[in-house]
Amino acid sequence: MISDTHYPRGADAARAPRESTGAAAVAHAPLPRFLRACRRERVDAVPVWFMRQAGRYMPEYRAIRARHSFLDMCAQPELAAEVTLQPVRALGVDAAILFADILLPLVPMGFGLEFAAGEGPVIHNPVASQDDVERLRPVEPRESLGYVLEAIRIIRRELPPHVPLIGFAGAPFTLASYVIQGGSAREAVDARKLMYVAPASWHALMDRLSLVVRDYLLAQVEAGAQAVQLFDSWVGALSPDDYREFVLPYSARVLRAIEQTGVPVIHFGTGTATLLPLMKEAGGSVLGIDWRTPLRLGRDIAAGDMAIQGNLDPVALFAPRAELERRVRRVLDDAGSRRGHIFNLGHGILQHTPVDAVKYAVDLVHELTST
Ligand code: CP3
């Protein structure tokens, strides 16, 4: 029991000194419940955090956003750090997620990125040909994305020790679908066209993107991220065969590189009911499940090799308390075990979500699962 609640010896022991302030703390500080769940170890309660937990549904976010553009908030480490900490203070979640965006690494690659009001992201010079791919620049994250790494260092200094920081990046496929479409691309029609019409260009693009994402995540880990999530948000547009041929090798390159560091990786996508076995094959320590996919299915596929994360429908947070409670209980039941489950939504928090419902869900998960 006692060794169970202490920092591990074994593979991760080498990381422990950096995660703490001194040798004594290393020997006695319990591993936070979020990190224990990633490793499928016993927990005192099921950990909970939410994708997009920092954002416009929070009044304290809107107060800062009223004075700065979204990209400015990402680019100023003090602001990004402040916004990252807001949901930790307001909600009592078990992990913080870095405030940034999956599209930021596209800028040093040579893409013109803008967040136009009401339209979402726009990329001014989308990829249309092999020449466009060849013009893309390699990225040294310590130079061109140093502001994100600085935010990580500030956040780590300010977070309480029981709340780990999650870094993240977009998966190569989801980033490819943005740079080919020039903006949001749920069905990835243009990306699929490039795969089928000019496969060599597709593979060249995925090669470049996967190197950038790999190095960016490794730099986040080096700066202090204690787990990372790879967001393959639009991957559900693909058939399993296309996923295997056009995506899996590139996601695997990223996931394997992070696994080598000993830091847990959450592999998340949406619309992935048919893709989960292949996502598992690609890698990661935690499988993220969206709300359309039964968590039981995710659990059966993870089958004790990976932890699972999910999967309350984000719209459930708009329901009356009794309905919300019923749905939270169902997610916990479907997870099957308190071990190796991280409670989350099946996708990000929606813009007008009531903050008190989010807080209620956090407290309920803790209450229903504490030992
Ligand atoms: O989860 C978090 O709280 C951390 C911060 C975070 C943001 N974006 C902040 C953000 C994370 C992890 C992301 C990831 C992201 N960004 C994804 C993958 C996750 C997902 O939702 O599938 C994607 C696809 C993007 C691209 C992106 N950025 C979109 C589609 C939008 C929405 C545009 C809009 O107007 O709604 C953004 C903007 C964005 N990213 C906002 C936030 C808080 C809203 C910006 C604002 O305040 O105007």
Tab-separated table of C-alpha atoms and ligand atoms in Angstrom:
chain	number	residue	atom	x	y	z
A	1	MET	CA	0.000	0.000	0.000
A	2	ILE	CA	2.623	2.513	1.034
A	3	SER	CA	4.960	2.034	-1.889
A	4	ASP	CA	1.855	2.240	-4.076
A	5	THR	CA	1.333	5.859	-3.078
A	6	HIS	CA	4.914	7.006	-3.542
A	7	TYR	CA	6.914	8.076	-6.515
A	8	PRO	CA	7.794	5.029	-8.539
A	9	ARG	CA	11.285	3.606	-8.702
A	10	GLY	CA	11.658	1.891	-12.078
A	11	ALA	CA	11.443	3.650	-15.424
A	12	ASP	CA	10.179	7.000	-14.205
A	13	ALA	CA	12.461	7.380	-11.249
A	14	ALA	CA	14.893	9.415	-13.319
A	15	ARG	CA	12.242	12.033	-13.874
A	16	ALA	CA	11.210	12.391	-10.274
A	17	PRO	CA	13.924	14.834	-9.099
A	18	ARG	CA	12.901	17.398	-11.697
A	19	GLU	CA	9.294	17.116	-10.613
A	20	SER	CA	9.971	18.163	-7.088
A	21	THR	CA	11.919	20.653	-5.095
A	22	GLY	CA	14.288	18.340	-3.294
A	23	ALA	CA	15.263	14.785	-2.461
A	24	ALA	CA	13.056	14.619	0.636
A	25	ALA	CA	10.039	15.758	-1.336
A	26	VAL	CA	10.790	13.147	-3.997
A	27	ALA	CA	10.755	10.389	-1.435
A	28	HIS	CA	7.456	11.417	0.164
A	29	ALA	CA	5.291	13.387	-2.261
A	30	PRO	CA	2.472	11.154	-3.517
A	31	LEU	CA	2.086	10.928	-7.278
A	32	PRO	CA	-0.955	13.048	-8.197
A	33	ARG	CA	-4.102	11.012	-8.891
A	34	PHE	CA	-4.248	12.124	-12.512
A	35	LEU	CA	-0.755	10.690	-13.179
A	36	ARG	CA	-1.566	7.539	-11.220
A	37	ALA	CA	-4.646	6.980	-13.377
A	38	CYS	CA	-2.574	7.450	-16.557
A	39	ARG	CA	-0.387	4.619	-15.277
A	40	ARG	CA	-3.422	2.487	-14.291
A	41	GLU	CA	-2.427	2.590	-10.630
A	42	ARG	CA	-4.868	2.633	-7.727
A	43	VAL	CA	-6.396	6.083	-7.029
A	44	ASP	CA	-8.119	7.688	-4.022
A	45	ALA	CA	-10.767	9.106	-6.393
A	46	VAL	CA	-11.247	9.175	-10.152
A	47	PRO	CA	-9.376	12.212	-11.534
A	48	VAL	CA	-11.292	14.691	-13.635
A	49	TRP	CA	-10.366	17.506	-16.010
A	50	PHE	CA	-12.028	18.895	-19.134
A	51	MET	CA	-10.843	19.564	-22.631
A	52	ARG	CA	-11.160	23.321	-23.267
A	53	GLN	CA	-11.535	23.924	-19.535
A	54	ALA	CA	-10.011	27.375	-20.083
A	55	GLY	CA	-12.258	29.408	-22.319
A	56	ARG	CA	-15.116	31.709	-23.042
A	57	TYR	CA	-17.665	30.015	-20.767
A	58	MET	CA	-15.678	31.433	-17.786
A	59	PRO	CA	-16.222	35.082	-16.800
A	60	GLU	CA	-12.598	35.457	-15.661
A	61	TYR	CA	-11.433	34.273	-19.123
A	62	ARG	CA	-13.747	36.750	-20.860
A	63	ALA	CA	-12.386	39.568	-18.691
A	64	ILE	CA	-8.868	38.979	-20.065
A	65	ARG	CA	-10.102	38.165	-23.572
A	66	ALA	CA	-11.920	41.530	-23.692
A	67	ARG	CA	-8.513	43.241	-23.636
A	68	HIS	CA	-6.441	40.859	-25.809
A	69	SER	CA	-6.800	38.864	-28.993
A	70	PHE	CA	-6.738	35.085	-28.643
A	71	LEU	CA	-3.322	34.848	-30.330
A	72	ASP	CA	-1.935	37.569	-28.036
A	73	MET	CA	-3.110	35.582	-25.039
A	74	CYS	CA	-1.207	32.573	-26.347
A	75	ALA	CA	1.890	34.647	-27.180
A	76	GLN	CA	2.206	36.317	-23.773
A	77	PRO	CA	3.370	33.641	-21.321
A	78	GLU	CA	2.057	35.493	-18.248
A	79	LEU	CA	-1.434	35.697	-19.757
A	80	ALA	CA	-1.391	32.107	-21.001
A	81	ALA	CA	-0.298	30.985	-17.535
A	82	GLU	CA	-3.030	33.002	-15.807
A	83	VAL	CA	-5.750	31.588	-18.059
A	84	THR	CA	-4.419	28.033	-17.573
A	85	LEU	CA	-4.734	28.448	-13.801
A	86	GLN	CA	-8.266	29.917	-13.818
A	87	PRO	CA	-10.165	26.603	-14.126
A	88	VAL	CA	-7.857	24.951	-11.586
A	89	ARG	CA	-8.856	27.577	-9.028
A	90	ALA	CA	-12.534	27.775	-9.979
A	91	LEU	CA	-13.333	24.086	-10.496
A	92	GLY	CA	-10.942	21.970	-8.443
A	93	VAL	CA	-9.968	19.832	-11.448
A	94	ASP	CA	-7.167	17.273	-11.097
A	95	ALA	CA	-5.041	18.515	-14.001
A	96	ALA	CA	-4.292	21.785	-15.772
A	97	ILE	CA	-4.048	21.969	-19.544
A	98	LEU	CA	-1.692	24.461	-21.070
A	99	PHE	CA	-3.477	27.389	-22.685
A	100	ALA	CA	-2.352	27.441	-26.312
A	101	ASP	CA	-3.696	26.187	-29.632
A	102	ILE	CA	-2.927	23.221	-31.856
A	103	LEU	CA	-2.360	25.593	-34.781
A	104	LEU	CA	0.501	27.653	-33.244
A	105	PRO	CA	3.371	25.516	-34.666
A	106	LEU	CA	2.057	26.184	-38.171
A	107	VAL	CA	3.237	29.804	-37.965
A	108	PRO	CA	7.002	29.086	-37.820
A	109	MET	CA	6.480	26.478	-40.572
A	110	GLY	CA	5.464	29.379	-42.806
A	111	PHE	CA	1.659	29.500	-42.593
A	112	GLY	CA	-0.274	32.737	-42.134
A	113	LEU	CA	-2.708	32.055	-39.265
A	114	GLU	CA	-5.588	34.254	-38.172
A	115	PHE	CA	-8.539	33.756	-35.841
A	116	ALA	CA	-11.253	35.746	-37.576
A	117	ALA	CA	-14.153	36.732	-35.298
A	118	GLY	CA	-16.994	34.227	-35.636
A	119	GLU	CA	-15.213	32.151	-38.298
A	120	GLY	CA	-12.670	30.171	-36.349
A	121	PRO	CA	-9.143	29.723	-37.645
A	122	VAL	CA	-8.129	30.783	-41.146
A	123	ILE	CA	-4.878	29.818	-42.884
A	124	HIS	CA	-4.066	32.282	-45.618
A	125	ASN	CA	-1.686	30.157	-47.687
A	126	PRO	CA	-3.002	26.574	-47.646
A	127	VAL	CA	-0.989	23.691	-49.107
A	128	ALA	CA	-2.023	22.780	-52.645
A	129	SER	CA	1.030	21.165	-54.226
A	130	GLN	CA	4.306	19.366	-53.594
A	131	ASP	CA	6.093	22.712	-54.068
A	132	ASP	CA	4.076	24.171	-51.214
A	133	VAL	CA	5.178	21.279	-49.004
A	134	GLU	CA	8.805	21.763	-49.959
A	135	ARG	CA	8.672	25.426	-49.021
A	136	LEU	CA	7.680	24.603	-45.424
A	137	ARG	CA	10.324	25.420	-42.861
A	138	PRO	CA	11.629	23.067	-40.177
A	139	VAL	CA	10.861	24.258	-36.653
A	140	GLU	CA	13.189	24.587	-33.677
A	141	PRO	CA	10.589	24.887	-30.886
A	142	ARG	CA	13.028	26.419	-28.388
A	143	GLU	CA	13.446	29.362	-30.754
A	144	SER	CA	10.145	29.936	-32.489
A	145	LEU	CA	7.760	28.503	-29.882
A	146	GLY	CA	9.762	29.620	-26.838
A	147	TYR	CA	6.771	31.596	-25.586
A	148	VAL	CA	4.789	28.352	-25.088
A	149	LEU	CA	7.709	26.777	-23.237
A	150	GLU	CA	8.007	29.866	-21.042
A	151	ALA	CA	4.290	29.617	-20.193
A	152	ILE	CA	4.879	25.992	-19.143
A	153	ARG	CA	7.702	27.031	-16.808
A	154	ILE	CA	5.569	29.752	-15.198
A	155	ILE	CA	2.566	27.438	-14.786
A	156	ARG	CA	4.693	24.729	-13.171
A	157	ARG	CA	5.958	27.222	-10.599
A	158	GLU	CA	2.412	28.287	-9.732
A	159	LEU	CA	0.465	25.031	-9.755
A	160	PRO	CA	-0.081	23.154	-6.506
A	161	PRO	CA	1.947	19.903	-6.527
A	162	HIS	CA	-1.134	17.656	-6.711
A	163	VAL	CA	-2.259	19.239	-10.019
A	164	PRO	CA	-0.078	18.172	-12.952
A	165	LEU	CA	0.238	20.160	-16.157
A	166	ILE	CA	-0.807	18.599	-19.464
A	167	GLY	CA	0.888	19.861	-22.627
A	168	PHE	CA	-0.571	19.134	-26.045
A	169	ALA	CA	-0.260	19.295	-29.800
A	170	GLY	CA	-2.443	18.608	-32.797
A	171	ALA	CA	-1.854	15.231	-34.423
A	172	PRO	CA	-0.297	15.297	-37.903
A	173	PHE	CA	-3.587	14.351	-39.627
A	174	THR	CA	-5.685	17.048	-37.933
A	175	LEU	CA	-3.030	19.685	-38.657
A	176	ALA	CA	-2.807	18.473	-42.272
A	177	SER	CA	-6.553	18.821	-42.672
A	178	TYR	CA	-6.309	22.483	-41.534
A	179	VAL	CA	-3.365	23.412	-43.738
A	180	ILE	CA	-4.903	21.778	-46.811
A	181	GLN	CA	-8.390	23.201	-46.290
A	182	GLY	CA	-7.180	26.607	-45.072
A	183	GLY	CA	-9.484	26.406	-42.055
A	184	SER	CA	-11.821	24.079	-40.149
A	185	ALA	CA	-12.290	20.859	-42.066
A	186	ARG	CA	-14.387	18.309	-40.244
A	187	GLU	CA	-14.886	15.878	-43.086
A	188	ALA	CA	-11.394	16.522	-44.410
A	189	VAL	CA	-12.557	16.397	-48.025
A	190	ASP	CA	-9.550	18.279	-49.409
A	191	ALA	CA	-7.151	16.266	-47.258
A	192	ARG	CA	-8.652	13.011	-48.547
A	193	LYS	CA	-8.362	14.327	-52.111
A	194	LEU	CA	-4.647	14.976	-51.634
A	195	MET	CA	-4.196	11.439	-50.241
A	196	TYR	CA	-5.845	9.820	-53.233
A	197	VAL	CA	-4.727	12.215	-55.999
A	198	ALA	CA	-1.153	12.987	-54.946
A	199	PRO	CA	-0.099	10.461	-52.291
A	200	ALA	CA	3.575	11.456	-52.493
A	201	SER	CA	2.674	15.052	-51.557
A	202	TRP	CA	0.466	13.784	-48.745
A	203	HIS	CA	3.267	11.651	-47.311
A	204	ALA	CA	5.776	14.511	-47.673
A	205	LEU	CA	3.431	16.824	-45.754
A	206	MET	CA	2.780	14.258	-42.999
A	207	ASP	CA	6.500	13.637	-42.720
A	208	ARG	CA	7.159	17.356	-42.092
A	209	LEU	CA	4.234	17.777	-39.701
A	210	SER	CA	5.096	14.718	-37.635
A	211	LEU	CA	8.671	15.918	-37.112
A	212	VAL	CA	7.457	19.347	-35.991
A	213	VAL	CA	4.849	17.867	-33.623
A	214	ARG	CA	7.328	15.372	-32.181
A	215	ASP	CA	9.973	18.009	-31.447
A	216	TYR	CA	7.390	20.459	-30.108
A	217	LEU	CA	5.995	17.894	-27.636
A	218	LEU	CA	9.461	16.796	-26.571
A	219	ALA	CA	10.306	20.453	-25.874
A	220	GLN	CA	7.102	20.790	-23.814
A	221	VAL	CA	8.115	17.763	-21.741
A	222	GLU	CA	11.582	19.211	-21.261
A	223	ALA	CA	10.031	22.515	-20.134
A	224	GLY	CA	7.932	20.705	-17.496
A	225	ALA	CA	4.763	19.241	-19.027
A	226	GLN	CA	3.942	16.162	-16.895
A	227	ALA	CA	1.685	14.517	-19.498
A	228	VAL	CA	0.776	15.412	-23.068
A	229	GLN	CA	-2.322	14.961	-25.172
A	230	LEU	CA	-2.234	14.437	-28.930
A	231	PHE	CA	-5.455	15.882	-30.409
A	232	ASP	CA	-6.537	14.104	-33.589
A	233	SER	CA	-9.855	15.916	-33.507
A	234	TRP	CA	-11.004	15.310	-37.089
A	235	VAL	CA	-9.559	11.833	-37.664
A	236	GLY	CA	-13.056	10.310	-37.579
A	237	ALA	CA	-13.373	11.420	-41.228
A	238	LEU	CA	-11.216	8.435	-42.235
A	239	SER	CA	-11.877	4.761	-42.860
A	240	PRO	CA	-9.676	2.315	-40.928
A	241	ASP	CA	-7.789	1.344	-44.111
A	242	ASP	CA	-6.945	4.962	-44.906
A	243	TYR	CA	-5.995	5.607	-41.294
A	244	ARG	CA	-3.560	2.712	-41.399
A	245	GLU	CA	-1.949	3.740	-44.677
A	246	PHE	CA	-1.950	7.537	-44.489
A	247	VAL	CA	-1.930	8.439	-40.789
A	248	LEU	CA	-0.868	5.691	-38.402
A	249	PRO	CA	2.894	5.751	-39.176
A	250	TYR	CA	3.082	9.492	-38.543
A	251	SER	CA	1.070	9.486	-35.310
A	252	ALA	CA	3.159	6.500	-34.194
A	253	ARG	CA	6.368	8.453	-34.788
A	254	VAL	CA	5.136	11.175	-32.423
A	255	LEU	CA	3.626	8.880	-29.792
A	256	ARG	CA	6.629	6.542	-29.584
A	257	ALA	CA	9.014	9.474	-29.128
A	258	ILE	CA	7.021	10.732	-26.139
A	259	GLU	CA	6.657	7.251	-24.673
A	260	GLN	CA	10.465	7.103	-24.573
A	261	THR	CA	10.500	10.003	-22.091
A	262	GLY	CA	8.295	8.113	-19.588
A	263	VAL	CA	5.707	10.913	-19.623
A	264	PRO	CA	2.129	9.679	-20.229
A	265	VAL	CA	0.524	10.471	-23.596
A	266	ILE	CA	-3.225	10.738	-24.120
A	267	HIS	CA	-4.209	9.807	-27.672
A	268	PHE	CA	-7.529	11.487	-28.447
A	269	GLY	CA	-9.770	11.705	-31.487
A	270	THR	CA	-13.471	12.090	-32.233
A	271	GLY	CA	-15.724	9.864	-34.326
A	272	THR	CA	-13.249	7.060	-33.702
A	273	ALA	CA	-15.474	4.031	-32.922
A	274	THR	CA	-13.965	2.112	-35.863
A	275	LEU	CA	-10.465	3.542	-35.437
A	276	LEU	CA	-9.742	2.853	-31.753
A	277	PRO	CA	-7.873	-0.436	-32.300
A	278	LEU	CA	-5.586	1.293	-34.800
A	279	MET	CA	-5.152	4.324	-32.557
A	280	LYS	CA	-4.078	1.930	-29.842
A	281	GLU	CA	-1.614	0.350	-32.256
A	282	ALA	CA	-0.229	3.819	-33.080
A	283	GLY	CA	0.547	4.291	-29.377
A	284	GLY	CA	-0.108	6.270	-26.229
A	285	SER	CA	-0.735	5.465	-22.576
A	286	VAL	CA	-4.327	6.736	-22.428
A	287	LEU	CA	-7.039	6.339	-25.059
A	288	GLY	CA	-9.367	9.361	-25.307
A	289	ILE	CA	-12.964	8.397	-26.134
A	290	ASP	CA	-15.568	10.791	-27.562
A	291	TRP	CA	-19.199	10.839	-26.392
A	292	ARG	CA	-20.585	8.918	-29.373
A	293	THR	CA	-18.447	5.889	-28.656
A	294	PRO	CA	-19.550	3.770	-25.691
A	295	LEU	CA	-16.872	4.011	-23.012
A	296	ARG	CA	-17.314	0.236	-22.569
A	297	LEU	CA	-16.061	-0.250	-26.116
A	298	GLY	CA	-13.052	1.958	-25.400
A	299	ARG	CA	-12.355	0.009	-22.232
A	300	ASP	CA	-12.550	-3.338	-24.043
A	301	ILE	CA	-10.163	-2.121	-26.737
A	302	ALA	CA	-7.748	-0.582	-24.228
A	303	ALA	CA	-7.968	-3.989	-22.493
A	304	GLY	CA	-5.630	-3.230	-19.627
A	305	ASP	CA	-2.842	-1.988	-21.907
A	306	MET	CA	-3.946	1.644	-21.859
A	307	ALA	CA	-5.967	3.811	-19.489
A	308	ILE	CA	-9.133	5.447	-20.861
A	309	GLN	CA	-10.310	9.056	-20.774
A	310	GLY	CA	-13.828	10.353	-21.324
A	311	ASN	CA	-16.575	10.604	-22.221
A	312	LEU	CA	-19.479	12.714	-20.947
A	313	ASP	CA	-21.368	14.449	-23.762
A	314	PRO	CA	-20.432	18.176	-23.473
A	315	VAL	CA	-24.132	19.007	-23.964
A	316	ALA	CA	-25.003	17.083	-20.760
A	317	LEU	CA	-23.599	20.071	-18.840
A	318	PHE	CA	-26.650	22.049	-20.004
A	319	ALA	CA	-29.088	19.467	-18.558
A	320	PRO	CA	-30.935	19.740	-15.227
A	321	ARG	CA	-28.903	18.388	-12.294
A	322	ALA	CA	-30.761	15.054	-12.083
A	323	GLU	CA	-30.099	14.295	-15.751
A	324	LEU	CA	-26.487	15.429	-15.481
A	325	GLU	CA	-26.034	13.221	-12.430
A	326	ARG	CA	-27.535	10.231	-14.263
A	327	ARG	CA	-25.123	10.730	-17.137
A	328	VAL	CA	-22.075	11.205	-14.903
A	329	ARG	CA	-22.978	7.974	-13.090
A	330	ARG	CA	-23.356	6.162	-16.395
A	331	VAL	CA	-19.879	7.236	-17.541
A	332	LEU	CA	-18.415	6.021	-14.244
A	333	ASP	CA	-20.299	2.707	-14.528
A	334	ASP	CA	-19.228	2.220	-18.144
A	335	ALA	CA	-15.591	2.783	-17.203
A	336	GLY	CA	-15.984	-0.474	-15.262
A	337	SER	CA	-13.225	0.215	-12.802
A	338	ARG	CA	-11.921	3.232	-10.961
A	339	ARG	CA	-8.471	2.172	-11.988
A	340	GLY	CA	-7.197	3.528	-15.301
A	341	HIS	CA	-10.111	5.922	-15.880
A	342	ILE	CA	-9.741	9.676	-16.266
A	343	PHE	CA	-13.115	11.415	-16.267
A	344	ASN	CA	-13.456	14.010	-19.036
A	345	LEU	CA	-15.919	15.141	-21.657
A	346	GLY	CA	-16.103	13.422	-25.022
A	347	HIS	CA	-14.880	16.681	-26.591
A	348	GLY	CA	-14.260	20.274	-25.473
A	349	ILE	CA	-16.490	22.398	-23.219
A	350	LEU	CA	-18.962	24.407	-25.306
A	351	GLN	CA	-19.042	28.170	-25.215
A	352	HIS	CA	-22.164	28.879	-23.127
A	353	THR	CA	-21.771	26.030	-20.650
A	354	PRO	CA	-22.847	27.056	-17.113
A	355	VAL	CA	-19.779	27.141	-14.862
A	356	ASP	CA	-21.748	25.844	-11.865
A	357	ALA	CA	-22.681	22.687	-13.796
A	358	VAL	CA	-19.007	22.050	-14.560
A	359	LYS	CA	-18.105	22.482	-10.891
A	360	TYR	CA	-21.005	20.218	-9.916
A	361	ALA	CA	-19.702	17.489	-12.243
A	362	VAL	CA	-16.180	17.714	-10.783
A	363	ASP	CA	-17.478	17.443	-7.222
A	364	LEU	CA	-19.852	14.611	-8.128
A	365	VAL	CA	-17.111	12.506	-9.749
A	366	HIS	CA	-14.939	12.948	-6.675
A	367	GLU	CA	-17.796	12.230	-4.266
A	368	LEU	CA	-19.010	9.117	-6.071
A	369	THR	CA	-15.557	7.594	-6.414
A	370	SER	CA	-13.585	8.504	-3.293
A	371	THR	CA	-12.368	5.772	-1.064
B	1	CP3	O1	-8.300	22.744	-23.520
B	1	CP3	C1	-7.881	23.855	-23.117
B	1	CP3	O2	-8.480	24.547	-22.277
B	1	CP3	C2	-6.509	24.322	-23.580
B	1	CP3	C3	-6.510	25.227	-24.653
B	1	CP3	C4	-6.905	24.774	-26.043
B	1	CP3	C5	-7.455	25.668	-26.979
B	1	CP3	N1	-7.525	25.049	-28.175
B	1	CP3	C6	-7.833	27.051	-26.673
B	1	CP3	C7	-8.722	27.761	-27.586
B	1	CP3	C8	-6.714	23.559	-26.691
B	1	CP3	C9	-6.209	22.247	-26.135
B	1	CP3	C10	-7.099	23.763	-28.050
B	1	CP3	C11	-6.981	22.714	-29.069
B	1	CP3	C12	-7.573	22.938	-30.391
B	1	CP3	N2	-7.583	24.079	-31.133
B	1	CP3	C13	-8.151	21.928	-31.150
B	1	CP3	C14	-8.242	20.482	-30.736
B	1	CP3	C15	-9.275	20.301	-29.723
B	1	CP3	C16	-10.632	20.207	-30.286
B	1	CP3	O3	-11.458	21.046	-29.911
B	1	CP3	O4	-10.821	19.280	-31.060
B	1	CP3	C17	-8.586	22.489	-32.360
B	1	CP3	C18	-9.307	21.763	-33.460
B	1	CP3	C19	-8.201	23.854	-32.346
B	1	CP3	C20	-8.379	24.863	-33.433
B	1	CP3	C21	-9.235	25.942	-32.941
B	1	CP3	N3	-8.818	26.940	-32.084
B	1	CP3	C22	-10.624	26.115	-33.181
B	1	CP3	C23	-11.464	25.242	-34.074
B	1	CP3	C24	-11.025	27.228	-32.439
B	1	CP3	C25	-12.423	27.725	-32.261
B	1	CP3	C26	-12.706	28.975	-32.928
B	1	CP3	C27	-13.908	29.619	-32.263
B	1	CP3	O5	-14.075	30.817	-32.507
B	1	CP3	O6	-14.618	28.963	-31.514
B	1	CP3	C28	-9.891	27.737	-31.767
B	1	CP3	C29	-9.836	28.902	-30.877
B	1	CP3	C30	-9.629	28.626	-29.439
B	1	CP3	N4	-8.693	27.742	-28.964
B	1	CP3	C31	-10.295	29.239	-28.349
B	1	CP3	C32	-9.723	28.709	-27.185
B	1	CP3	C33	-10.037	29.073	-25.759
B	1	CP3	C34	-11.366	30.306	-28.438
B	1	CP3	C35	-10.642	31.605	-28.667
B	1	CP3	C36	-11.358	32.825	-28.223
B	1	CP3	O7	-11.306	33.164	-27.007
B	1	CP3	O8	-11.928	33.492	-29.084
